[in-house]
């Protein structure tokens, strides 16, 4: 499988498939394709896994696109301005944990499952829900990034505090919890909300420069009401 990421504002990943190779995505993820690609819709992993995807904000059913000839092409685009991060899961034997909604597409050897936060407080107060996704396997995985991707390699015990909506993914070796902002003045006047996501190394962390949920909220607040 060959791929390239094209575009700047709302990019796409273009994938060239040989006969028998495939990609899957959630409903509405495909942008364009050439002749020679067959689509099949199913609940990947069975009923329980598909219901789990519903709780993470993904589609219950996934679309799998399989090439019937060499050189067929298919593209998957982001839904908001940002970037696409390509991840080779062969480099992560224990998989990676992702925020809900960042999955774009993947090869069939990549398995998605529900990953619950180790600490209930992280889900209760995290702002993104305590249900995360875990990706495992040996294929290519593509994540949708709001704004620009920023990668951090945390040493053992090293701490990174991030606005929850800006967390994209992290290695399974990275622990995840929520920390309360200290000081009433900071809470009520700081404009940053009540909580930060605390990520503790070792391992790689991917964050995004834009929190599209906050951006959309600001736009809505400026719209005139009748």
mmCIF file of C-alpha atoms in Angstrom, residues 42-50 53 111:
data_model
loop_
_atom_site.group_PDB
_atom_site.id
_atom_site.type_symbol
_atom_site.label_atom_id
_atom_site.label_comp_id
_atom_site.label_asym_id
_atom_site.label_seq_id
_atom_site.Cartn_x
_atom_site.Cartn_y
_atom_site.Cartn_z
ATOM 1 C CA UNK A 42 -20.363 -4.283 8.210
ATOM 2 C CA UNK A 43 -20.015 -4.153 11.983
ATOM 3 C CA UNK A 44 -16.281 -4.777 12.278
ATOM 4 C CA UNK A 45 -15.456 -7.009 15.228
ATOM 5 C CA UNK A 46 -19.053 -8.021 15.891
ATOM 6 C CA UNK A 47 -21.991 -6.438 17.671
ATOM 7 C CA UNK A 48 -20.277 -5.628 20.974
ATOM 8 C CA UNK A 49 -17.334 -3.821 19.379
ATOM 9 C CA UNK A 50 -19.649 -1.908 17.076
ATOM 10 C CA UNK A 53 -17.689 2.472 18.808
ATOM 11 C CA UNK A 111 -8.360 -3.232 15.343
#
